Amino acid sequence: MPFKMSLSRRALLAATFAASAVSAICAASPPASAAPVELRYFYRAPWPSSEVYANYLIDEWNKKNGTRIHVTGASVDGETYKTKQTIELASSNPPDIFYSWEGGRAAEIIKNGFAADLTPYYQKYGWAKALVPAGVSLATFGDKKFFVPTEVGASVVWYRKDLYEKLGLKVPKTWDELMANAEAGKKAGLWPFMLANQKKWPAQFMWSAILVNKFGLETYDGLVSNKIPWTDPRAVETTQIMADLSKKGYFEPSFNSIDVGPAMVPWSQGKALHWYQGSFNLGRFRGENPKCCVVPMDYFPMPSFDGHKPVMSVFAEDTIMIHAKSQHKDEAAEFVDWMVSKQAMTEKLVIDKPFPSSTEADLSGLSEMEQRLGKDMANAGSFTFMHVDHATPPAISDRFLDAVQGVLAGAVTPEEAMKTTEQEAIRTRGKI
Amino acid sequence: MSDAALDFADSRRALLGFTGRLVGFTLLATLMFIWLGPVLLVVLTSVKSNNDFLAGPFALPTHLTFEPYLKVWFALGFGPLMANSFLYATAGSALAVILALVPAFTLSRLDVPGKKVIFGIILTGLMLPQQTVIIPLYDTLRSLNLLDTRLGLIVVHAAYGMPAQILILRGFMTTIPRDIEKAAYLEGASDLQVFWRVILPLSIPGILVGFTLNFIAIWKEFVFGLVLLNSEANFPVTVGMLKLNSDRYMSVFNLPAAGLVIAQIPIVILFILTYRRISEGNFAGATKG
Amino acid sequence: MSELLQTRQPSLFEFARAHVLATIFGVVMPLVVFAVFVGYPIVYTVVLSLYEWNGMTPTKTFVGLANYQYMLQDRYFYTALFNNLKWLAVTLVFPVCLGLVIAYGLRAKILPFPTLVRTVIFFPVTMSLISVGLMFLLILNPLFGAFDTLLQSIGLGGLVMEWFGDYRIALYTLTVVSGWAFTGMPMIFYFAGLGDVPKDTFDAARIEGAGHARMLIQVAVPQLRPVTAVVVMLTIFESLRAFDLIAVMTKGAPFGTTNVLGYLVYLESFWNSRFGYGAALSVAILAVSVGLATLVTRTLMKGAFDV
């Protein structure tokens, strides 16, 4: 480690003494007092911008504090992260700070003893006040807090404003109105819904939104928290609704082999009317434009079936944990505090994508629609839900996603699909 | 050995009439279309701009652009990936060859009792499906602190490359005439001297073939790299390239296409340099007997 | 007693005394490598298959044959097993037979430009299957893929399918792609093998008036039996190793219909953290490969070699 000019004179003096003393004995390496604490930050980078932003965070930090606490980053892309995380966390030299998930995946990490209890740091830095309430409640397991959300997201029905106008459609208030709009779109030669389900996770967004808005949030919570089995008629019926949409041709052709990225092309070309997806796609919708979006579009929450106020899905998209075995938890917490600071969060909007988890971040640079969505998310409070692959452990959610994809393809019936999911769930968590 | 001498038909012209030649060329065109077509298409896609790409898969680019190459090179970090793959392929193959030399010599030139059994045992390593050893390897490397290290992967590649190398080198050494070493033995040379002075120099072509094949095999390898490595800094090209199949690259195909071309270039160069050696007698012949 | 034997073959001990270095580095060393990297892992896998282990905790729980019990009623296991067999069947039919035909066409000089043909068809063998998979993901993409566009432009638009999204055909798409990449192997082997067949054999058949089809089936195929044995062995192990293409193209989707045993091992151990079950599946792969290898040795290989 080279000496930095910014070292204080006293430190330098001390270091010189120590160095000469040590070298006098055994001609060893530079003294410990001069070496900064080394932190490893292991993160998931599903987007090109994720890496750019992480580099910004690390570089800025090291510029200011590098002589005291030095951070190095290592990234893995979105898909690989799921498997690599376990291996990395269990290794003999685990990262100090790492990207995590919420819900069931987070619970798994906590259960295996990898996550440090962050409750004291929440108090020390006052994170609970600065962060979006839904995010904080997601971070709370029992009476302890285990992660810090750095990005929150919501799933909504995105719709093409121009096509709605052309077809003379109104924003639907109920499920039936939405279906009527979809049918009108289909008659006009459009794909009523974009699904882009090649990677299996997109279809669950719609699935859980339908379930929550038809059978209520308690039903969904019961499912993902192992109180209601997956073979419950309500889960089967929701799957059946998805299957019917597929049978009616409400999704784009070959939806099981189209990925979300490529689907942006037909979406931009105006081939589809709706797309139920997460707000993390806003970066894509924005395209090369400074503000959202490339094409005229807006959103509405998935309407409820009986005309009640719809429940919007708000989730923590990026969450950060500190490793329980880290030797430098206090220093790590300092870095995490920088990650959720106003400066870092505002910069996230410039480099990365919405939405920052801090209510202090300046959203004024966003389009009117994005600002509105940001407010809706903050107002959703803790009255919200995560999607299945966040809420349940990987083994269950993978089987579930597989099964839903199979149903949409016509390979299995909804009953069978939920039965396989339940079998897998029994294997993981036991019978209910 | 020249191919022509091995062909059982004498000459095309003498053998085939007009129809025969027509059939020949039709078959040729079909084969080229199926095997060369996809490769050329990928190369074509890789030099298209985004707009040209949207004009359709067969549309010729309005202008050639190498931007996708630059973009994907930096986005995926092909520099370190290629350096890693190169290291694994070179070190792994070199070690495998070195480990295989003496066994190949012993099993081909000396009268080891139970030769066939020993050889048979070694060969089973060649046929072992990787998945049956991947969990123990993972756990063992982890307890040795070699998980996610370059050294660990090199050792694994070398160990599993060795049987094939013994096979190839043994096949090659069998073809060396016995008289040469007999003379040496009569003069009182030891095994070591015969191996070092006589057999090794004559085996260099075989060593090159074996090394090349092993190099390509390691360059192609995926499972070990995927499971035994963690950090992107250690990934070989195959594992790093998996990223290309995420929707952040698959939206416009010129980026993944350029990535595919980049990953293949070292092999193409090697292929051009060594094709005649590895494709003919030596390669398939080595596995005989 | 030793005198009698010595005249015929020295004992291993005597050989070792006469050739110390050769024994250490030529016999013991490869056998040690074998023991460490093949023998030990197999034993380890078999033992681990009797345990439950999440890959993280230091302790493993003994569960007896529970993993095998589960395996026998796991429909994913059966799907994967049958997919492996389907994979093998398609590979034996498409790339192996085609490789033979191409090799024959080259040796019989039906195909012009032999070097070009060999180079082009062998080229994919040098590509990683990750590259091959990505390439065909681009070509078979339903939105911008070249293959569908081509079919439509020649009036065969009706044949367009969801190549890797339709559960009925996805596996076959994968096997054909893998066959595309594999054809060069059997071609090269058969090409070399045909070069060793005495020319007179073919001449005799030709004088009797045999056409190419007859020459191929009645002359070449029987003569090539040793080569076929090697190629079939190679094909069996290639198809049991099938992993890379699935990892990059479908990840077992849709609904696990493109899983193969190799991928299931990875999925269960490294994805779902069930290393014990993954080990049990590994043992299944081992059993299948030993079974198939024995079958081939008993039939095709019998008398084909005098190694």
Coordinates of N, CA, C and O in Angstrom, one line a residue, chain A residues 265-375:
Chain A
V265 N -38.9 -3.8 -28.7 CA -39.0 -3.4 -30.1 C -40.5 -3.4 -30.5 O -41.0 -2.4 -31.0
P266 N -41.2 -4.5 -30.5 CA -42.6 -4.5 -30.8 C -43.4 -3.5 -30.0 O -44.4 -2.9 -30.4
W267 N -43.0 -3.4 -28.7 CA -43.7 -2.4 -27.8 C -43.6 -1.0 -28.4 O -44.5 -0.2 -28.5
S268 N -42.4 -0.6 -28.8 CA -42.1 0.7 -29.4 C -42.9 0.8 -30.8 O -43.3 1.9 -31.2
Q269 N -43.0 -0.3 -31.5 CA -43.7 -0.3 -32.8 C -45.2 -0.2 -32.6 O -45.9 -0.2 -33.6
G270 N -45.7 -0.2 -31.4 CA -47.1 -0.1 -31.2 C -47.9 -1.4 -31.5 O -49.0 -1.3 -31.9
K271 N -47.2 -2.5 -31.3 CA -47.9 -3.8 -31.6 C -48.8 -4.3 -30.4 O -49.6 -5.1 -30.6
A272 N -48.4 -3.8 -29.2 CA -49.1 -4.3 -28.0 C -49.8 -3.1 -27.3 O -49.3 -2.0 -27.4
L273 N -50.9 -3.4 -26.6 CA -51.7 -2.4 -26.0 C -51.3 -2.2 -24.5 O -51.1 -1.0 -24.0
H274 N -51.1 -3.3 -23.7 CA -50.8 -3.2 -22.3 C -49.5 -4.0 -22.1 O -49.2 -5.0 -22.8
W275 N -48.9 -3.7 -20.9 CA -47.8 -4.6 -20.5 C -47.7 -4.5 -19.0 O -47.4 -3.4 -18.4
Y276 N -48.0 -5.6 -18.3 CA -47.9 -5.6 -16.9 C -46.5 -5.9 -16.5 O -46.0 -7.0 -16.6
Q277 N -45.8 -4.9 -16.0 CA -44.3 -5.1 -15.7 C -43.9 -4.2 -14.6 O -44.6 -3.3 -14.2
G278 N -42.6 -4.4 -14.1 CA -42.1 -3.6 -13.0 C -41.6 -2.3 -13.5 O -41.2 -2.1 -14.7
S279 N -41.5 -1.4 -12.5 CA -41.0 0.0 -12.8 C -39.5 0.0 -13.2 O -39.0 1.0 -13.7
F280 N -38.8 -1.1 -12.9 CA -37.4 -1.2 -13.2 C -37.2 -1.2 -14.7 O -36.1 -1.0 -15.2
N281 N -38.3 -1.3 -15.5 CA -38.2 -1.2 -16.9 C -38.2 0.2 -17.4 O -38.1 0.5 -18.6
L282 N -38.3 1.2 -16.5 CA -38.4 2.6 -17.0 C -37.2 3.0 -17.7 O -37.2 3.8 -18.6
G283 N -36.0 2.4 -17.3 CA -34.8 2.7 -18.0 C -34.9 2.3 -19.5 O -34.5 3.1 -20.3
R284 N -35.6 1.2 -19.7 CA -35.8 0.8 -21.1 C -36.8 1.7 -21.8 O -36.6 2.0 -22.9
F285 N -37.9 2.0 -21.1 CA -38.9 2.8 -21.7 C -38.4 4.2 -22.0 O -38.8 4.8 -23.0
R286 N -37.4 4.6 -21.2 CA -36.8 5.9 -21.5 C -35.9 5.9 -22.7 O -35.8 6.9 -23.4
G287 N -35.3 4.7 -23.0 CA -34.4 4.6 -24.1 C -33.3 5.6 -24.1 O -32.7 5.8 -23.0
E288 N -33.0 6.2 -25.2 CA -31.9 7.2 -25.3 C -32.4 8.6 -24.9 O -31.6 9.5 -24.8
N289 N -33.8 8.7 -24.7 CA -34.3 10.0 -24.3 C -33.9 10.4 -22.9 O -33.7 9.6 -22.1
P290 N -33.8 11.8 -22.7 CA -33.4 12.2 -21.4 C -34.6 11.9 -20.4 O -34.3 11.7 -19.2
K291 N -35.8 12.0 -20.9 CA -36.9 11.7 -20.0 C -37.8 10.6 -20.5 O -37.8 10.4 -21.7
C292 N -38.5 9.9 -19.7 CA -39.4 8.9 -20.1 C -40.5 9.5 -20.9 O -41.0 10.6 -20.5
C293 N -41.0 9.0 -22.1 CA -40.6 7.7 -22.6 C -40.4 7.8 -24.1 O -40.8 8.8 -24.7
V294 N -39.9 6.7 -24.7 CA -39.8 6.7 -26.1 C -41.1 6.9 -26.9 O -41.2 7.6 -27.9
V295 N -42.1 6.2 -26.3 CA -43.4 6.2 -27.0 C -44.4 6.8 -25.9 O -44.2 6.6 -24.7
P296 N -45.5 7.4 -26.4 CA -46.5 7.9 -25.4 C -47.1 6.7 -24.6 O -47.7 5.8 -25.2
M297 N -46.9 6.8 -23.3 CA -47.4 5.7 -22.5 C -47.7 6.2 -21.0 O -47.2 7.2 -20.6
D298 N -48.5 5.5 -20.3 CA -48.8 5.8 -19.0 C -49.1 4.5 -18.2 O -48.9 3.5 -18.8
Y299 N -49.5 4.6 -17.0 CA -49.8 3.4 -16.2 C -51.0 3.5 -15.4 O -51.5 4.6 -15.2
F300 N -51.6 2.3 -15.1 CA -52.6 2.3 -14.0 C -52.3 1.0 -13.2 O -51.7 0.1 -13.7
P301 N -52.7 1.0 -11.9 CA -52.5 -0.3 -11.2 C -53.4 -1.3 -11.7 O -54.5 -1.0 -12.3
M302 N -53.0 -2.6 -11.5 CA -53.9 -3.7 -11.9 C -55.3 -3.5 -11.2 O -55.3 -3.4 -9.9
P303 N -56.4 -3.3 -12.0 CA -57.7 -3.0 -11.3 C -58.2 -4.2 -10.5 O -57.8 -5.4 -10.8
S304 N -59.0 -3.9 -9.5 CA -59.5 -5.0 -8.7 C -60.7 -5.6 -9.4 O -61.3 -5.0 -10.3
F305 N -61.1 -6.8 -8.9 CA -62.2 -7.5 -9.5 C -63.6 -7.0 -9.1 O -64.5 -7.0 -9.9
D306 N -63.6 -6.5 -7.9 CA -64.9 -6.0 -7.4 C -65.0 -4.5 -7.3 O -65.9 -4.0 -6.6
G307 N -64.1 -3.8 -7.9 CA -64.2 -2.3 -7.9 C -63.6 -1.6 -6.6 O -63.7 -0.4 -6.5
H308 N -63.0 -2.5 -5.7 CA -62.4 -1.8 -4.6 C -61.1 -1.1 -5.0 O -60.7 -1.3 -6.2
K309 N -60.5 -0.4 -4.1 CA -59.2 0.3 -4.4 C -58.2 -0.8 -4.7 O -58.0 -1.8 -3.9
P310 N -57.5 -0.7 -5.8 CA -56.6 -1.8 -6.2 C -55.3 -1.8 -5.3 O -55.0 -0.7 -4.7
V311 N -54.7 -2.9 -5.1 CA -53.5 -3.0 -4.3 C -52.3 -3.0 -5.3 O -52.3 -3.9 -6.1
M312 N -51.5 -2.1 -5.1 CA -50.3 -2.0 -6.0 C -49.2 -2.8 -5.4 O -49.0 -2.8 -4.2
S313 N -48.4 -3.5 -6.3 CA -47.3 -4.2 -5.8 C -46.1 -3.3 -5.7 O -45.6 -2.7 -6.7
V314 N -45.6 -3.1 -4.5 CA -44.4 -2.3 -4.3 C -43.3 -3.3 -3.6 O -43.7 -4.0 -2.7
F315 N -42.1 -3.3 -4.2 CA -41.2 -4.2 -3.7 C -39.8 -3.5 -3.6 O -39.6 -2.5 -4.3
A316 N -38.9 -4.1 -2.9 CA -37.5 -3.6 -2.8 C -36.8 -4.3 -3.9 O -36.6 -5.5 -3.9
E317 N -36.3 -3.6 -4.9 CA -35.7 -4.2 -6.1 C -34.2 -4.5 -5.7 O -33.7 -5.6 -6.0
D318 N -33.5 -3.6 -5.1 CA -32.2 -3.8 -4.7 C -32.1 -3.6 -3.2 O -32.6 -2.7 -2.6
T319 N -31.5 -4.6 -2.5 CA -31.4 -4.5 -1.1 C -29.9 -4.9 -0.7 O -29.3 -5.6 -1.4
I320 N -29.4 -4.3 0.3 CA -28.0 -4.5 0.7 C -28.0 -5.1 2.1 O -28.7 -4.7 3.0
M321 N -27.1 -6.1 2.3 CA -26.9 -6.7 3.6 C -25.4 -6.6 4.0 O -24.6 -6.4 3.1
I322 N -25.2 -6.7 5.2 CA -23.8 -6.8 5.7 C -23.6 -8.2 6.2 O -24.4 -8.8 6.9
H323 N -22.5 -8.8 5.9 CA -22.2 -10.2 6.2 C -22.0 -10.3 7.7 O -21.2 -9.5 8.3
A324 N -22.6 -11.3 8.3 CA -22.5 -11.5 9.7 C -21.1 -11.8 10.2 O -20.7 -11.5 11.3
K325 N -20.3 -12.4 9.3 CA -18.9 -12.7 9.6 C -17.9 -11.6 9.3 O -16.7 -11.8 9.5
S326 N -18.4 -10.5 8.8 CA -17.5 -9.4 8.5 C -16.8 -8.9 9.7 O -17.4 -8.7 10.8
Q327 N -15.5 -8.6 9.6 CA -14.7 -8.1 10.7 C -14.9 -6.6 10.9 O -14.5 -6.0 11.8
H328 N -15.6 -6.0 9.9 CA -15.6 -4.5 9.8 C -17.1 -4.1 9.6 O -17.3 -3.3 8.7
K329 N -18.0 -4.5 10.5 CA -19.4 -4.2 10.3 C -19.6 -2.7 10.4 O -20.4 -2.1 9.6
D330 N -19.0 -2.0 11.3 CA -19.2 -0.6 11.5 C -18.8 0.2 10.3 O -19.5 1.1 9.8
E331 N -17.6 -0.2 9.7 CA -17.2 0.5 8.5 C -18.1 0.2 7.3 O -18.4 1.1 6.5
A332 N -18.5 -1.0 7.3 CA -19.5 -1.4 6.2 C -20.8 -0.6 6.3 O -21.3 -0.1 5.3
A333 N -21.2 -0.4 7.5 CA -22.5 0.4 7.7 C -22.2 1.8 7.3 O -23.2 2.4 6.7
E334 N -21.0 2.3 7.5 CA -20.7 3.7 7.0 C -20.9 3.8 5.5 O -21.4 4.7 5.0
F335 N -20.4 2.7 4.8 CA -20.5 2.7 3.3 C -22.0 2.6 2.9 O -22.4 3.3 2.0
V336 N -22.7 1.8 3.6 CA -24.1 1.6 3.3 C -24.9 3.0 3.5 O -25.7 3.4 2.7
D337 N -24.5 3.7 4.6 CA -25.1 5.0 4.8 C -24.8 5.9 3.7 O -25.7 6.7 3.3
W338 N -23.6 5.8 3.1 CA -23.3 6.6 1.9 C -24.2 6.2 0.7 O -24.7 7.0 -0.1
M339 N -24.5 4.9 0.6 CA -25.3 4.4 -0.5 C -26.7 5.0 -0.5 O -27.3 5.2 -1.5
V340 N -27.2 5.2 0.7 CA -28.6 5.7 0.8 C -28.6 7.3 1.1 O -29.7 7.8 1.3
S341 N -27.5 7.9 1.0 CA -27.4 9.4 1.2 C -28.2 10.1 0.1 O -28.3 9.5 -1.0
K342 N -28.5 11.3 0.3 CA -29.2 12.1 -0.7 C -28.4 12.2 -2.0 O -29.0 12.0 -3.1
Q343 N -27.2 12.5 -1.8 CA -26.3 12.7 -3.0 C -26.3 11.4 -3.8 O -26.5 11.4 -5.0
A344 N -26.0 10.3 -3.2 CA -25.9 9.0 -3.9 C -27.2 8.6 -4.5 O -27.3 8.2 -5.7
M345 N -28.3 8.9 -3.8 CA -29.6 8.5 -4.3 C -30.0 9.4 -5.5 O -30.7 8.9 -6.4
T346 N -29.7 10.6 -5.4 CA -30.0 11.5 -6.6 C -29.2 11.1 -7.8 O -29.7 11.1 -8.9
E347 N -28.0 10.8 -7.5 CA -27.1 10.4 -8.6 C -27.6 9.1 -9.3 O -27.5 8.9 -10.5
K348 N -28.2 8.2 -8.5 CA -28.7 7.0 -9.0 C -29.7 7.2 -10.1 O -29.8 6.5 -11.1
L349 N -30.5 8.3 -9.9 CA -31.6 8.6 -10.9 C -30.9 9.0 -12.2 O -31.4 8.8 -13.3
V350 N -29.7 9.7 -12.1 CA -29.1 10.2 -13.3 C -28.4 9.0 -14.0 O -28.6 8.8 -15.2
I351 N -27.7 8.2 -13.3 CA -26.9 7.1 -13.9 C -27.7 5.9 -14.1 O -27.8 5.3 -15.2
D352 N -28.4 5.5 -13.0 CA -29.1 4.2 -13.1 C -30.6 4.4 -13.5 O -30.9 4.9 -14.5
K353 N -31.5 4.0 -12.6 CA -32.9 4.1 -13.0 C -33.7 4.3 -11.7 O -33.2 4.1 -10.6
P354 N -34.9 4.7 -11.9 CA -35.8 4.8 -10.7 C -36.1 3.5 -10.1 O -36.1 2.5 -10.9
F355 N -36.6 3.4 -8.9 CA -36.8 4.5 -8.0 C -35.8 4.4 -6.8 O -35.7 3.3 -6.3
P356 N -35.3 5.5 -6.3 CA -34.4 5.4 -5.1 C -35.3 5.1 -3.9 O -36.4 5.4 -3.8
S357 N -34.7 4.4 -2.9 CA -35.4 4.0 -1.8 C -35.5 5.2 -0.8 O -36.3 5.1 0.2
S358 N -34.7 6.2 -1.0 CA -34.8 7.3 0.0 C -35.8 8.3 -0.4 O -35.9 8.7 -1.6
T359 N -36.6 8.8 0.6 CA -37.6 9.8 0.2 C -36.9 11.2 0.1 O -37.6 12.1 -0.4
E360 N -35.7 11.3 0.4 CA -35.0 12.6 0.3 C -34.5 12.8 -1.1 O -34.1 14.0 -1.4
A361 N -34.4 11.8 -1.9 CA -33.8 12.0 -3.2 C -34.7 12.9 -4.0 O -35.9 13.0 -3.9
D362 N -34.0 13.6 -4.9 CA -34.7 14.7 -5.7 C -35.2 14.0 -7.0 O -34.5 13.6 -7.9
L363 N -36.6 13.9 -7.1 CA -37.2 13.3 -8.2 C -37.5 14.3 -9.3 O -38.1 13.9 -10.4
S364 N -37.2 15.6 -9.1 CA -37.7 16.6 -10.1 C -37.2 16.4 -11.5 O -37.7 16.9 -12.4
G365 N -36.1 15.7 -11.6 CA -35.6 15.5 -13.0 C -36.3 14.5 -13.8 O -36.1 14.3 -15.0
L366 N -37.3 13.8 -13.2 CA -38.0 12.7 -13.9 C -39.2 13.3 -14.6 O -39.6 14.4 -14.4
S367 N -39.8 12.4 -15.5 CA -41.0 12.9 -16.2 C -42.1 12.9 -15.2 O -42.1 12.4 -14.1
E368 N -43.2 13.6 -15.6 CA -44.4 13.8 -14.7 C -44.9 12.4 -14.3 O -45.2 12.1 -13.2
M369 N -45.0 11.5 -15.3 CA -45.5 10.1 -15.0 C -44.7 9.4 -13.9 O -45.2 8.8 -13.0
E370 N -43.4 9.5 -14.1 CA -42.5 8.8 -13.1 C -42.6 9.4 -11.7 O -42.6 8.7 -10.7
Q371 N -42.7 10.8 -11.7 CA -42.9 11.4 -10.4 C -44.2 11.0 -9.7 O -44.2 10.7 -8.5
R372 N -45.2 10.9 -10.5 CA -46.5 10.4 -10.0 C -46.4 9.0 -9.5 O -46.9 8.7 -8.4
L373 N -45.7 8.1 -10.2 CA -45.6 6.8 -9.8 C -44.8 6.7 -8.5 O -45.1 6.0 -7.5
G374 N -43.8 7.6 -8.4 CA -43.0 7.7 -7.2 C -43.8 8.0 -6.0 O -43.7 7.4 -4.9
K375 N -44.7 8.9 -6.2 CA -45.6 9.3 -5.1 C -46.6 8.2 -4.7 O -46.8 7.9 -3.5

